[in-house]
Amino acid sequence: EIAAVFKSLSTQYDERNNRRETIYRQTRELTIQSKRMIFALHRFRPLEKNEKLLKDGEIAATKLYQIVQNIYGLLEDEEDYWRMLPKISFGLQEFIEAVSFLHYIKTKDIIKCSEIESRINTPHDMIKTGENKEDVLDTNQMEVESKTKLAWKFRVTLEDYLLGIADTTGELMRLATTCAGAGDQKSPMEILKLVRELYSILLPVTMRPRDWGKKLEVMLASLKKIERLCYKLHIQGKEYPPHLLKKILSSTSNNEYGDV
């Protein structure tokens, strides 16, 4: 009888370890796919419609949400979520950065935490993408299907959300550089205004994550680069005709603004 008890405990322990390893693998996949999505979104071309890019971006975002839903389905309950959070936070932050960047390109605004949570808690078959399910979800890559109904709702912590948004400002700096180099002088000014507002809001925030201070430093560096870029647009825009200004900014933007 004692042997049976220990055998049962051993089985439960192995199952929990296997489940945690699966969650960690899914989190790594979430990080990788989020980085790929961000890289693809930087193919955005100002002053163009970018219809295919936005369509592909939405499909990629749906895949990311489905990976998060898979992680959600693997968690036993809310207590298990908090226990596993340190193992999945890095993937969630990268995911938030990716979907926030796409949201900005589409709307010129920052995605709300409640919007992310709402979509995570939406079952696969309710997400509308305009594509066949086979085009959106590659079942060979997904190890576990998320549960469609759970007794608790997945939460995005304020820390993960803010850290992901802080990272997004670096992508916005690169986007501003791309826009300026393509002759779009309006978009960098809009990005500057948004990043300034974000920095002023986030600067007083005190959080426990030790990398929060570093995030703010990088965010400030991005803000300064956008300010220099907009200053250059404003001053040199009066000195040079549009076609020559575009050539100047295009040739200098990578060296001067692209290293954050």
PDB file of C-alpha atoms in Angstrom:
ATOM      1  CA  GLU A   1       0.000   0.000   0.000  1.00  0.00           C
ATOM      2  CA  ILE A   2       2.817   2.447   0.821  1.00  0.00           C
ATOM      3  CA  ALA A   3       4.543   1.506  -2.429  1.00  0.00           C
ATOM      4  CA  ALA A   4       1.349   2.317  -4.326  1.00  0.00           C
ATOM      5  CA  VAL A   5       1.163   5.742  -2.676  1.00  0.00           C
ATOM      6  CA  PHE A   6       4.749   6.534  -3.609  1.00  0.00           C
ATOM      7  CA  LYS A   7       4.168   5.271  -7.150  1.00  0.00           C
ATOM      8  CA  SER A   8       1.161   7.577  -7.455  1.00  0.00           C
ATOM      9  CA  LEU A   9       3.178  10.528  -6.151  1.00  0.00           C
ATOM     10  CA  SER A  10       5.979   9.706  -8.574  1.00  0.00           C
ATOM     11  CA  THR A  11       3.512   9.653 -11.474  1.00  0.00           C
ATOM     12  CA  GLN A  12       2.043  13.016 -10.448  1.00  0.00           C
ATOM     13  CA  TYR A  13       5.525  14.500 -10.111  1.00  0.00           C
ATOM     14  CA  ASP A  14       6.538  13.273 -13.586  1.00  0.00           C
ATOM     15  CA  GLU A  15       3.328  14.591 -15.109  1.00  0.00           C
ATOM     16  CA  ARG A  16       3.857  18.018 -13.537  1.00  0.00           C
ATOM     17  CA  ASN A  17       7.464  18.181 -14.725  1.00  0.00           C
ATOM     18  CA  ASN A  18       6.459  17.170 -18.252  1.00  0.00           C
ATOM     19  CA  ARG A  19       3.715  19.788 -18.272  1.00  0.00           C
ATOM     20  CA  ARG A  20       6.076  22.494 -17.061  1.00  0.00           C
ATOM     21  CA  GLU A  21       8.631  21.566 -19.708  1.00  0.00           C
ATOM     22  CA  THR A  22       5.912  21.799 -22.360  1.00  0.00           C
ATOM     23  CA  ILE A  23       4.903  25.229 -21.057  1.00  0.00           C
ATOM     24  CA  TYR A  24       8.526  26.369 -21.176  1.00  0.00           C
ATOM     25  CA  ARG A  25       8.907  25.095 -24.762  1.00  0.00           C
ATOM     26  CA  GLN A  26       5.733  26.929 -25.755  1.00  0.00           C
ATOM     27  CA  THR A  27       7.070  30.091 -24.115  1.00  0.00           C
ATOM     28  CA  ARG A  28      10.322  29.844 -26.074  1.00  0.00           C
ATOM     29  CA  GLU A  29       8.309  29.348 -29.258  1.00  0.00           C
ATOM     30  CA  LEU A  30       6.234  32.410 -28.346  1.00  0.00           C
ATOM     31  CA  THR A  31       9.417  34.462 -27.977  1.00  0.00           C
ATOM     32  CA  ILE A  32      10.861  33.279 -31.294  1.00  0.00           C
ATOM     33  CA  GLN A  33       7.648  33.855 -33.246  1.00  0.00           C
ATOM     34  CA  SER A  34       7.177  37.304 -31.656  1.00  0.00           C
ATOM     35  CA  LYS A  35      10.662  38.369 -32.762  1.00  0.00           C
ATOM     36  CA  ARG A  36       9.953  37.108 -36.277  1.00  0.00           C
ATOM     37  CA  MET A  37       6.722  39.072 -36.385  1.00  0.00           C
ATOM     38  CA  ILE A  38       8.466  42.282 -35.275  1.00  0.00           C
ATOM     39  CA  PHE A  39      11.185  41.768 -37.884  1.00  0.00           C
ATOM     40  CA  ALA A  40       8.554  41.267 -40.597  1.00  0.00           C
ATOM     41  CA  LEU A  41       6.622  44.383 -39.530  1.00  0.00           C
ATOM     42  CA  HIS A  42       9.723  46.499 -40.091  1.00  0.00           C
ATOM     43  CA  ARG A  43       9.164  45.897 -43.808  1.00  0.00           C
ATOM     44  CA  PHE A  44       6.402  48.490 -43.444  1.00  0.00           C
ATOM     45  CA  ARG A  45       6.666  51.117 -46.166  1.00  0.00           C
ATOM     46  CA  PRO A  46       5.406  54.611 -45.340  1.00  0.00           C
ATOM     47  CA  LEU A  47       3.104  56.324 -47.823  1.00  0.00           C
ATOM     48  CA  GLU A  48       1.969  52.914 -49.118  1.00  0.00           C
ATOM     49  CA  LYS A  49      -1.095  50.819 -48.237  1.00  0.00           C
ATOM     50  CA  ASN A  50       0.908  47.800 -46.980  1.00  0.00           C
ATOM     51  CA  GLU A  51      -2.183  45.605 -47.273  1.00  0.00           C
ATOM     52  CA  LYS A  52      -0.287  42.312 -47.544  1.00  0.00           C
ATOM     53  CA  LEU A  53       2.021  43.239 -44.677  1.00  0.00           C
ATOM     54  CA  LEU A  54      -0.898  44.039 -42.386  1.00  0.00           C
ATOM     55  CA  LYS A  55      -2.744  40.886 -43.416  1.00  0.00           C
ATOM     56  CA  ASP A  56       0.335  38.727 -42.762  1.00  0.00           C
ATOM     57  CA  GLY A  57       0.881  40.592 -39.493  1.00  0.00           C
ATOM     58  CA  GLU A  58      -2.632  39.794 -38.298  1.00  0.00           C
ATOM     59  CA  ILE A  59      -2.184  36.111 -39.163  1.00  0.00           C
ATOM     60  CA  ALA A  60       1.128  36.083 -37.258  1.00  0.00           C
ATOM     61  CA  ALA A  61      -0.522  37.813 -34.294  1.00  0.00           C
ATOM     62  CA  THR A  62      -3.296  35.200 -34.278  1.00  0.00           C
ATOM     63  CA  LYS A  63      -0.689  32.451 -34.103  1.00  0.00           C
ATOM     64  CA  LEU A  64       0.913  34.219 -31.137  1.00  0.00           C
ATOM     65  CA  TYR A  65      -2.426  34.466 -29.347  1.00  0.00           C
ATOM     66  CA  GLN A  66      -2.976  30.771 -29.969  1.00  0.00           C
ATOM     67  CA  ILE A  67       0.398  29.898 -28.440  1.00  0.00           C
ATOM     68  CA  VAL A  68      -0.554  31.921 -25.353  1.00  0.00           C
ATOM     69  CA  GLN A  69      -3.884  30.111 -25.298  1.00  0.00           C
ATOM     70  CA  ASN A  70      -2.015  26.804 -25.421  1.00  0.00           C
ATOM     71  CA  ILE A  71       0.004  27.890 -22.381  1.00  0.00           C
ATOM     72  CA  TYR A  72      -3.240  28.974 -20.722  1.00  0.00           C
ATOM     73  CA  GLY A  73      -4.755  25.559 -21.365  1.00  0.00           C
ATOM     74  CA  LEU A  74      -1.753  23.789 -19.827  1.00  0.00           C
ATOM     75  CA  LEU A  75      -2.037  25.654 -16.537  1.00  0.00           C
ATOM     76  CA  GLU A  76      -4.089  23.850 -13.922  1.00  0.00           C
ATOM     77  CA  ASP A  77      -5.581  26.900 -12.230  1.00  0.00           C
ATOM     78  CA  GLU A  78      -4.849  30.504 -11.306  1.00  0.00           C
ATOM     79  CA  GLU A  79      -2.518  29.405  -8.517  1.00  0.00           C
ATOM     80  CA  ASP A  80      -0.543  27.376 -11.046  1.00  0.00           C
ATOM     81  CA  TYR A  81      -0.396  30.489 -13.267  1.00  0.00           C
ATOM     82  CA  TRP A  82       1.241  32.558 -10.541  1.00  0.00           C
ATOM     83  CA  ARG A  83       3.605  29.720  -9.766  1.00  0.00           C
ATOM     84  CA  MET A  84       4.677  29.463 -13.417  1.00  0.00           C
ATOM     85  CA  LEU A  85       4.680  33.210 -14.154  1.00  0.00           C
ATOM     86  CA  PRO A  86       8.460  33.697 -13.674  1.00  0.00           C
ATOM     87  CA  LYS A  87       9.004  31.032 -16.370  1.00  0.00           C
ATOM     88  CA  ILE A  88       6.655  32.591 -18.923  1.00  0.00           C
ATOM     89  CA  SER A  89       7.029  36.340 -18.312  1.00  0.00           C
ATOM     90  CA  PHE A  90       9.869  36.785 -20.803  1.00  0.00           C
ATOM     91  CA  GLY A  91       7.729  35.288 -23.575  1.00  0.00           C
ATOM     92  CA  LEU A  92       4.665  37.333 -22.633  1.00  0.00           C
ATOM     93  CA  GLN A  93       6.664  40.563 -22.741  1.00  0.00           C
ATOM     94  CA  GLU A  94       7.999  39.801 -26.217  1.00  0.00           C
ATOM     95  CA  PHE A  95       4.475  38.855 -27.296  1.00  0.00           C
ATOM     96  CA  ILE A  96       3.058  42.147 -25.965  1.00  0.00           C
ATOM     97  CA  GLU A  97       5.780  44.066 -27.788  1.00  0.00           C
ATOM     98  CA  ALA A  98       4.873  42.352 -31.074  1.00  0.00           C
ATOM     99  CA  VAL A  99       1.099  42.796 -30.885  1.00  0.00           C
ATOM    100  CA  SER A 100       1.483  46.361 -29.620  1.00  0.00           C
ATOM    101  CA  PHE A 101       3.751  47.234 -32.552  1.00  0.00           C
ATOM    102  CA  LEU A 102       1.223  45.815 -35.012  1.00  0.00           C
ATOM    103  CA  HIS A 103      -1.588  47.658 -33.244  1.00  0.00           C
ATOM    104  CA  TYR A 104       0.299  50.954 -33.565  1.00  0.00           C
ATOM    105  CA  ILE A 105       0.948  50.465 -37.283  1.00  0.00           C
ATOM    106  CA  LYS A 106      -2.764  49.838 -37.801  1.00  0.00           C
ATOM    107  CA  THR A 107      -4.248  52.450 -35.440  1.00  0.00           C
ATOM    108  CA  LYS A 108      -1.460  54.895 -34.446  1.00  0.00           C
ATOM    109  CA  ASP A 109      -2.203  54.045 -30.825  1.00  0.00           C
ATOM    110  CA  ILE A 110      -1.016  51.674 -28.075  1.00  0.00           C
ATOM    111  CA  ILE A 111      -3.000  48.520 -27.416  1.00  0.00           C
ATOM    112  CA  LYS A 112      -4.752  48.274 -24.050  1.00  0.00           C
ATOM    113  CA  CYS A 113      -4.004  45.496 -21.593  1.00  0.00           C
ATOM    114  CA  SER A 114      -7.719  44.632 -21.450  1.00  0.00           C
ATOM    115  CA  GLU A 115      -7.770  44.101 -25.235  1.00  0.00           C
ATOM    116  CA  ILE A 116      -4.920  41.603 -25.003  1.00  0.00           C
ATOM    117  CA  GLU A 117      -6.571  39.736 -22.131  1.00  0.00           C
ATOM    118  CA  SER A 118      -9.927  39.644 -23.903  1.00  0.00           C
ATOM    119  CA  ARG A 119      -8.455  38.079 -27.027  1.00  0.00           C
ATOM    120  CA  ILE A 120      -6.402  35.551 -25.063  1.00  0.00           C
ATOM    121  CA  ASN A 121      -9.589  34.427 -23.341  1.00  0.00           C
ATOM    122  CA  THR A 122     -11.366  34.009 -26.699  1.00  0.00           C
ATOM    123  CA  PRO A 123     -11.420  30.377 -27.935  1.00  0.00           C
ATOM    124  CA  HIS A 124      -9.659  29.558 -31.230  1.00  0.00           C
ATOM    125  CA  ASP A 125     -12.851  29.061 -33.188  1.00  0.00           C
ATOM    126  CA  MET A 126     -14.100  32.535 -32.232  1.00  0.00           C
ATOM    127  CA  ILE A 127     -11.054  34.473 -33.482  1.00  0.00           C
ATOM    128  CA  LYS A 128     -11.843  36.052 -36.842  1.00  0.00           C
ATOM    129  CA  THR A 129      -8.903  36.367 -39.189  1.00  0.00           C
ATOM    130  CA  GLY A 130     -10.419  36.163 -42.639  1.00  0.00           C
ATOM    131  CA  GLU A 131      -8.404  33.016 -43.292  1.00  0.00           C
ATOM    132  CA  ASN A 132      -9.035  29.302 -43.075  1.00  0.00           C
ATOM    133  CA  LYS A 133      -8.078  27.786 -39.734  1.00  0.00           C
ATOM    134  CA  GLU A 134      -5.471  25.665 -41.525  1.00  0.00           C
ATOM    135  CA  ASP A 135      -3.769  28.860 -42.745  1.00  0.00           C
ATOM    136  CA  VAL A 136      -3.634  30.280 -39.228  1.00  0.00           C
ATOM    137  CA  LEU A 137      -2.823  27.351 -36.988  1.00  0.00           C
ATOM    138  CA  ASP A 138      -0.196  24.769 -37.899  1.00  0.00           C
ATOM    139  CA  THR A 139      -1.202  21.851 -35.689  1.00  0.00           C
ATOM    140  CA  ASN A 140       2.147  20.134 -36.253  1.00  0.00           C
ATOM    141  CA  GLN A 141       3.877  22.988 -34.438  1.00  0.00           C
ATOM    142  CA  MET A 142       1.374  23.225 -31.620  1.00  0.00           C
ATOM    143  CA  GLU A 143       1.901  20.578 -28.963  1.00  0.00           C
ATOM    144  CA  VAL A 144      -1.259  21.173 -26.967  1.00  0.00           C
ATOM    145  CA  GLU A 145      -4.662  22.597 -27.868  1.00  0.00           C
ATOM    146  CA  SER A 146      -5.921  25.187 -25.400  1.00  0.00           C
ATOM    147  CA  LYS A 147      -9.019  24.376 -23.372  1.00  0.00           C
ATOM    148  CA  THR A 148     -11.969  26.399 -24.618  1.00  0.00           C
ATOM    149  CA  LYS A 149     -13.626  26.692 -21.228  1.00  0.00           C
ATOM    150  CA  LEU A 150     -11.753  27.174 -17.975  1.00  0.00           C
ATOM    151  CA  ALA A 151     -12.933  28.226 -14.538  1.00  0.00           C
ATOM    152  CA  TRP A 152     -10.487  31.122 -14.435  1.00  0.00           C
ATOM    153  CA  LYS A 153      -9.442  33.858 -16.854  1.00  0.00           C
ATOM    154  CA  PHE A 154      -5.911  34.417 -18.058  1.00  0.00           C
ATOM    155  CA  ARG A 155      -4.436  37.652 -16.744  1.00  0.00           C
ATOM    156  CA  VAL A 156      -1.650  39.833 -18.115  1.00  0.00           C
ATOM    157  CA  THR A 157       0.141  41.366 -15.150  1.00  0.00           C
ATOM    158  CA  LEU A 158       0.737  45.106 -15.081  1.00  0.00           C
ATOM    159  CA  GLU A 159       4.500  44.462 -14.909  1.00  0.00           C
ATOM    160  CA  ASP A 160       4.561  42.311 -18.054  1.00  0.00           C
ATOM    161  CA  TYR A 161       2.309  44.741 -19.908  1.00  0.00           C
ATOM    162  CA  LEU A 162       4.381  47.821 -19.061  1.00  0.00           C
ATOM    163  CA  LEU A 163       7.694  46.062 -19.788  1.00  0.00           C
ATOM    164  CA  GLY A 164       6.342  44.984 -23.170  1.00  0.00           C
ATOM    165  CA  ILE A 165       5.095  48.497 -23.957  1.00  0.00           C
ATOM    166  CA  ALA A 166       8.452  49.973 -22.924  1.00  0.00           C
ATOM    167  CA  ASP A 167      10.158  47.644 -25.409  1.00  0.00           C
ATOM    168  CA  THR A 168       7.723  48.746 -28.114  1.00  0.00           C
ATOM    169  CA  THR A 169       9.141  52.269 -28.014  1.00  0.00           C
ATOM    170  CA  GLY A 170      12.399  50.953 -29.483  1.00  0.00           C
ATOM    171  CA  GLU A 171      10.456  49.571 -32.438  1.00  0.00           C
ATOM    172  CA  LEU A 172       8.651  52.898 -32.799  1.00  0.00           C
ATOM    173  CA  MET A 173      12.017  54.669 -32.954  1.00  0.00           C
ATOM    174  CA  ARG A 174      13.054  52.410 -35.848  1.00  0.00           C
ATOM    175  CA  LEU A 175       9.690  52.996 -37.521  1.00  0.00           C
ATOM    176  CA  ALA A 176      10.162  56.767 -37.230  1.00  0.00           C
ATOM    177  CA  THR A 177      13.567  56.404 -38.888  1.00  0.00           C
ATOM    178  CA  THR A 178      12.082  54.348 -41.727  1.00  0.00           C
ATOM    179  CA  CYS A 179       9.321  56.902 -42.251  1.00  0.00           C
ATOM    180  CA  ALA A 180      11.756  59.814 -42.342  1.00  0.00           C
ATOM    181  CA  GLY A 181      14.014  58.020 -44.798  1.00  0.00           C
ATOM    182  CA  ALA A 182      11.031  57.408 -47.081  1.00  0.00           C
ATOM    183  CA  GLY A 183      10.058  61.078 -47.107  1.00  0.00           C
ATOM    184  CA  ASP A 184       7.213  60.831 -44.590  1.00  0.00           C
ATOM    185  CA  GLN A 185       7.683  63.788 -42.256  1.00  0.00           C
ATOM    186  CA  LYS A 186       4.344  63.506 -40.458  1.00  0.00           C
ATOM    187  CA  SER A 187       4.695  60.026 -38.927  1.00  0.00           C
ATOM    188  CA  PRO A 188       7.943  60.712 -36.985  1.00  0.00           C
ATOM    189  CA  MET A 189       6.247  63.699 -35.342  1.00  0.00           C
ATOM    190  CA  GLU A 190       3.280  61.529 -34.344  1.00  0.00           C
ATOM    191  CA  ILE A 191       5.602  58.862 -32.958  1.00  0.00           C
ATOM    192  CA  LEU A 192       7.568  61.508 -31.037  1.00  0.00           C
ATOM    193  CA  LYS A 193       4.402  62.793 -29.389  1.00  0.00           C
ATOM    194  CA  LEU A 194       3.320  59.284 -28.374  1.00  0.00           C
ATOM    195  CA  VAL A 195       6.712  58.201 -27.019  1.00  0.00           C
ATOM    196  CA  ARG A 196       7.023  61.442 -25.043  1.00  0.00           C
ATOM    197  CA  GLU A 197       3.630  60.804 -23.462  1.00  0.00           C
ATOM    198  CA  LEU A 198       4.527  57.207 -22.675  1.00  0.00           C
ATOM    199  CA  TYR A 199       7.830  58.181 -21.097  1.00  0.00           C
ATOM    200  CA  SER A 200       6.245  60.913 -18.972  1.00  0.00           C
ATOM    201  CA  ILE A 201       3.617  58.432 -17.770  1.00  0.00           C
ATOM    202  CA  LEU A 202       6.022  55.551 -17.091  1.00  0.00           C
ATOM    203  CA  LEU A 203       8.873  57.545 -15.525  1.00  0.00           C
ATOM    204  CA  PRO A 204       7.222  57.897 -12.067  1.00  0.00           C
ATOM    205  CA  VAL A 205       6.231  54.219 -12.029  1.00  0.00           C
ATOM    206  CA  THR A 206       8.118  52.075  -9.519  1.00  0.00           C
ATOM    207  CA  MET A 207       8.107  48.332 -10.091  1.00  0.00           C
ATOM    208  CA  ARG A 208       9.875  45.397  -8.518  1.00  0.00           C
ATOM    209  CA  PRO A 209      11.395  43.933 -11.721  1.00  0.00           C
ATOM    210  CA  ARG A 210      15.068  44.840 -11.526  1.00  0.00           C
ATOM    211  CA  ASP A 211      15.298  45.530 -15.260  1.00  0.00           C
ATOM    212  CA  TRP A 212      12.628  48.256 -15.105  1.00  0.00           C
ATOM    213  CA  GLY A 213      15.257  50.978 -14.576  1.00  0.00           C
ATOM    214  CA  LYS A 214      17.206  49.687 -17.580  1.00  0.00           C
ATOM    215  CA  LYS A 215      14.039  49.674 -19.676  1.00  0.00           C
ATOM    216  CA  LEU A 216      13.451  53.334 -18.849  1.00  0.00           C
ATOM    217  CA  GLU A 217      17.047  54.189 -19.793  1.00  0.00           C
ATOM    218  CA  VAL A 218      16.655  52.509 -23.173  1.00  0.00           C
ATOM    219  CA  MET A 219      13.287  54.176 -23.629  1.00  0.00           C
ATOM    220  CA  LEU A 220      14.839  57.589 -22.946  1.00  0.00           C
ATOM    221  CA  ALA A 221      17.627  56.839 -25.454  1.00  0.00           C
ATOM    222  CA  SER A 222      14.991  55.991 -28.081  1.00  0.00           C
ATOM    223  CA  LEU A 223      13.086  59.172 -27.272  1.00  0.00           C
ATOM    224  CA  LYS A 224      16.217  61.305 -27.685  1.00  0.00           C
ATOM    225  CA  LYS A 225      16.938  59.717 -31.061  1.00  0.00           C
ATOM    226  CA  ILE A 226      13.408  60.426 -32.245  1.00  0.00           C
ATOM    227  CA  GLU A 227      13.771  64.026 -31.023  1.00  0.00           C
ATOM    228  CA  ARG A 228      17.032  64.463 -32.939  1.00  0.00           C
ATOM    229  CA  LEU A 229      15.437  62.957 -36.009  1.00  0.00           C
ATOM    230  CA  CYS A 230      12.433  65.294 -35.817  1.00  0.00           C
ATOM    231  CA  TYR A 231      14.702  68.280 -35.172  1.00  0.00           C
ATOM    232  CA  LYS A 232      16.656  67.381 -38.284  1.00  0.00           C
ATOM    233  CA  LEU A 233      13.435  67.041 -40.249  1.00  0.00           C
ATOM    234  CA  HIS A 234      12.251  70.437 -39.031  1.00  0.00           C
ATOM    235  CA  ILE A 235      15.520  72.325 -39.658  1.00  0.00           C
ATOM    236  CA  GLN A 236      16.779  70.637 -42.807  1.00  0.00           C
ATOM    237  CA  GLY A 237      13.245  70.477 -44.171  1.00  0.00           C
ATOM    238  CA  LYS A 238      13.462  74.240 -44.570  1.00  0.00           C
ATOM    239  CA  GLU A 239      16.958  74.123 -46.070  1.00  0.00           C
ATOM    240  CA  TYR A 240      16.566  71.389 -48.675  1.00  0.00           C
ATOM    241  CA  PRO A 241      13.881  70.456 -51.208  1.00  0.00           C
ATOM    242  CA  PRO A 242      11.871  67.286 -50.325  1.00  0.00           C
ATOM    243  CA  HIS A 243      13.667  64.963 -52.760  1.00  0.00           C
ATOM    244  CA  LEU A 244      17.118  65.985 -51.474  1.00  0.00           C
ATOM    245  CA  LEU A 245      16.047  65.839 -47.815  1.00  0.00           C
ATOM    246  CA  LYS A 246      14.753  62.313 -48.390  1.00  0.00           C
ATOM    247  CA  LYS A 247      18.111  61.277 -49.833  1.00  0.00           C
ATOM    248  CA  ILE A 248      20.039  62.821 -46.915  1.00  0.00           C
ATOM    249  CA  LEU A 249      17.879  61.170 -44.246  1.00  0.00           C
ATOM    250  CA  SER A 250      17.870  57.837 -46.023  1.00  0.00           C
ATOM    251  CA  SER A 251      21.675  57.768 -46.184  1.00  0.00           C
ATOM    252  CA  THR A 252      22.262  58.789 -42.561  1.00  0.00           C
ATOM    253  CA  SER A 253      19.367  57.186 -40.676  1.00  0.00           C
ATOM    254  CA  ASN A 254      20.871  53.715 -40.236  1.00  0.00           C
ATOM    255  CA  ASN A 255      24.142  54.960 -38.763  1.00  0.00           C
ATOM    256  CA  GLU A 256      22.712  57.734 -36.636  1.00  0.00           C
ATOM    257  CA  TYR A 257      19.413  56.386 -35.355  1.00  0.00           C
ATOM    258  CA  GLY A 258      19.326  52.627 -35.797  1.00  0.00           C
ATOM    259  CA  ASP A 259      21.510  51.294 -32.972  1.00  0.00           C
ATOM    260  CA  VAL A 260      19.023  51.089 -30.097  1.00  0.00           C
TER     261      VAL A 260
END
